[in-house]
Tab-separated table of C-alpha atoms in Angstrom:
chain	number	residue	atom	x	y	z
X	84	UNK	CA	0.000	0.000	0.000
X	85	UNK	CA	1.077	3.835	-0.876
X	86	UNK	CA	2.194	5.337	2.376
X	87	UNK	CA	1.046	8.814	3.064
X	88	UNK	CA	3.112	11.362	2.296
X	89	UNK	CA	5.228	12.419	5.291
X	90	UNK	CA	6.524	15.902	6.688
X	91	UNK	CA	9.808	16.779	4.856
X	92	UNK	CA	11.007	18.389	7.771
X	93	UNK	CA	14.253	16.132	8.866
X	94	UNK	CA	13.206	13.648	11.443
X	95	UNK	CA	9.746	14.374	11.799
X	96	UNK	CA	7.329	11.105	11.084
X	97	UNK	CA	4.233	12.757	10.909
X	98	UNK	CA	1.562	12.707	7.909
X	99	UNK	CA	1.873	16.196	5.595
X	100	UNK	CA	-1.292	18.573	5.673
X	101	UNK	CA	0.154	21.436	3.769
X	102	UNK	CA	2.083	22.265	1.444
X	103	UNK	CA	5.144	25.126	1.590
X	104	UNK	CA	6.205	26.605	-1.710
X	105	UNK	CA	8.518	29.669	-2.292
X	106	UNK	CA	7.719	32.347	-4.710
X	107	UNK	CA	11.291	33.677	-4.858
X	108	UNK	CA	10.537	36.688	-7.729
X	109	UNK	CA	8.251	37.893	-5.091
X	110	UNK	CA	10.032	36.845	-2.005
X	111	UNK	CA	6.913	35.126	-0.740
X	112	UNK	CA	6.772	31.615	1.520
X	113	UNK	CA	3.304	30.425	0.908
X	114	UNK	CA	1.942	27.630	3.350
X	115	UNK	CA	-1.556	26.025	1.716
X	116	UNK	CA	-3.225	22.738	2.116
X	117	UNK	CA	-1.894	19.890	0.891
X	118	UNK	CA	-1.055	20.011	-2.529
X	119	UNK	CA	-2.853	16.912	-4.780
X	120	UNK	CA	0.802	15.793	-6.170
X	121	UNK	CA	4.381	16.295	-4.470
X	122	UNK	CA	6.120	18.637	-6.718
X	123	UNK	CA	9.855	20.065	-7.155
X	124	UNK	CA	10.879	22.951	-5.417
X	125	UNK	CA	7.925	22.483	-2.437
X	126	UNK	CA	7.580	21.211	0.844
X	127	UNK	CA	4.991	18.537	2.163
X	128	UNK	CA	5.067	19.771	5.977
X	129	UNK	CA	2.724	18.390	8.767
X	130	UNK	CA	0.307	20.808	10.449
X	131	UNK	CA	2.657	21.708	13.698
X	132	UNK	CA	5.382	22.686	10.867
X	133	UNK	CA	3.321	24.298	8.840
X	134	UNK	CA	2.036	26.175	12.046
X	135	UNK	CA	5.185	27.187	13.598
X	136	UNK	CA	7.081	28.111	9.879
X	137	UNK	CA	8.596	31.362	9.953
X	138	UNK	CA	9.416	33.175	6.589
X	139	UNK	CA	13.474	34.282	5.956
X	140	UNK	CA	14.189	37.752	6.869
X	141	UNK	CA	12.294	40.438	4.082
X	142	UNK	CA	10.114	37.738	3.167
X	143	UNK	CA	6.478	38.048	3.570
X	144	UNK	CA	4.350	34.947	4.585
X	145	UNK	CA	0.910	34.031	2.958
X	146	UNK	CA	-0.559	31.297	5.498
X	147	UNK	CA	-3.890	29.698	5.255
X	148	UNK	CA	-6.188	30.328	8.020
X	149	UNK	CA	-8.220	27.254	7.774
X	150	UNK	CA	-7.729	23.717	9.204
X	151	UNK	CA	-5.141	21.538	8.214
X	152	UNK	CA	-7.100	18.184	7.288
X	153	UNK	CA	-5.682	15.070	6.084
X	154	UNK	CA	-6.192	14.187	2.665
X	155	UNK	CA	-9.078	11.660	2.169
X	156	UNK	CA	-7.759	8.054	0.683
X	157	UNK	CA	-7.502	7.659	-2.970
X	158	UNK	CA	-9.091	5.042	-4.911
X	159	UNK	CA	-5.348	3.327	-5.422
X	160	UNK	CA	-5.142	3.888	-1.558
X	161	UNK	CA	-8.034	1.415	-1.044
X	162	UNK	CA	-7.137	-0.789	-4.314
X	163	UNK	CA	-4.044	-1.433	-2.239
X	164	UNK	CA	-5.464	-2.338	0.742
X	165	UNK	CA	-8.170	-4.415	-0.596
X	166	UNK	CA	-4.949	-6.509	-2.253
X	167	UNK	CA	-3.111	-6.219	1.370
X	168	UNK	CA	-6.281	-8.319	2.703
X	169	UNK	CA	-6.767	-10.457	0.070
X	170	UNK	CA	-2.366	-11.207	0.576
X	171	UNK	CA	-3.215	-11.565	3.710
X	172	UNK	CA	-5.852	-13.800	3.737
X	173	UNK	CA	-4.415	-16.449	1.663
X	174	UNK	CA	-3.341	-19.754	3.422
X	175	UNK	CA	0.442	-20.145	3.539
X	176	UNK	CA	1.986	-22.510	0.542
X	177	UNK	CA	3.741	-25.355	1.496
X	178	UNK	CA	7.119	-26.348	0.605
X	179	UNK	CA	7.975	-29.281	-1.592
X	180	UNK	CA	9.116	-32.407	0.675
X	181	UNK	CA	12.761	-32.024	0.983
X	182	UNK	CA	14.749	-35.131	-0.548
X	183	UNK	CA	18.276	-35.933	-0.657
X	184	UNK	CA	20.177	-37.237	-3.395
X	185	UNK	CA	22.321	-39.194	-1.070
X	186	UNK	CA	19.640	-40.679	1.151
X	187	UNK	CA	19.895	-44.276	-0.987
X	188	UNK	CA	23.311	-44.767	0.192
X	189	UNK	CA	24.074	-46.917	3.317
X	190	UNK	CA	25.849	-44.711	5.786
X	191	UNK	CA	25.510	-41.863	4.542
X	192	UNK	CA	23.891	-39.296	5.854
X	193	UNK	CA	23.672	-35.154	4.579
X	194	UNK	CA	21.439	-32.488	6.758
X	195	UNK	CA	19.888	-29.698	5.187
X	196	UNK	CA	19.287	-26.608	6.188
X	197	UNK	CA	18.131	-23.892	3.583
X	198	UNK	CA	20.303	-23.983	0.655
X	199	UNK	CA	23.282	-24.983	3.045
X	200	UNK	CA	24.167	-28.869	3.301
X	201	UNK	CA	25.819	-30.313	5.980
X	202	UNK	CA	28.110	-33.591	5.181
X	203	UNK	CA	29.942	-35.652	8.216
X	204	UNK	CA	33.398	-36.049	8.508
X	205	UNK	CA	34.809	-39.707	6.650
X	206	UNK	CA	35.745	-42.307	8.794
C-alpha cells in the first residue's frame, strides 16, 4: 500500500497537511493545504510545521487560516489495501518435501538446512 506522504522536515514522522512553496521573484513563503501531487521545489510539511514556519528575513508569509485536514484516501489507496487483505488472507503454501540425493546410500547421511548442506566427517 502507498504510504502517506510524510513531513519533509528532517526527522519528523508525521503525515503532511500542507504544502510550503517559495515564490522567490516575489520573495513570498506560501503555506496552503496539501497540494494533490508532491512537486519540485515544495515542501509537504505536517500541520505543527506548517504552524510554527517562519518566513526568511524580508520575506512576507501568505498562510492559510483554515484547518489543516488530512487528505481523504484515494481510490489506489483502497485498491491497495483491498490486495493487502486479500495477501493476507491467503493460506500459507507449502514447501515441496525435501529429498536428498544421497539418502539411498548406506551410511551416509547429509542435513539440510536452507540452501546450506551439511556432510559428516569420513571415517
Amino acid at each position: 500500500m502507498r504510504s502517506p506522504r510524510r513531513c519533509s522536515r528532517n526527522g519528523c514522522p508525521r503525515q503532511a497537511v500542507a504544502t510550503l512553496t517559495y515564490v522567490y521573484s516575489d520573495s513570498t513563503a506560501v503555506v496552503g493545504p496539501l497540494a494533490a501531487f508532491a512537486e519540485p521545489h515544495t515542501y509537504d510539511l505536517c500541520e505543527p510545521h506548517a504552524r510554527s514556519l517562519t518566513a526568511p528575513r524580508g520575506w512576507d508569509l501568505v498562510r492559510h487560516d483554515g484547518d489543516f485536514a488530512p487528505p481523504p484516501p484515494t481510490t489506489d489507496d483502497l485498491v491497495a489495501l483491498a490486495d493487502a487483505v486479500r495477501e493476507a488472507a491467503r493460506p500459507p503454501i507449502a514447501p515441496p518435501p525435501r529429498t536428498d540425493e544421497n539418502d539411498h546410500l548406506p551410511g551416509h547421511q547429509t542435513g539440510r538446512r536452507g540452501h546450506l548442506r551439511v556432510i559428516p566427517p569420513s571415517h
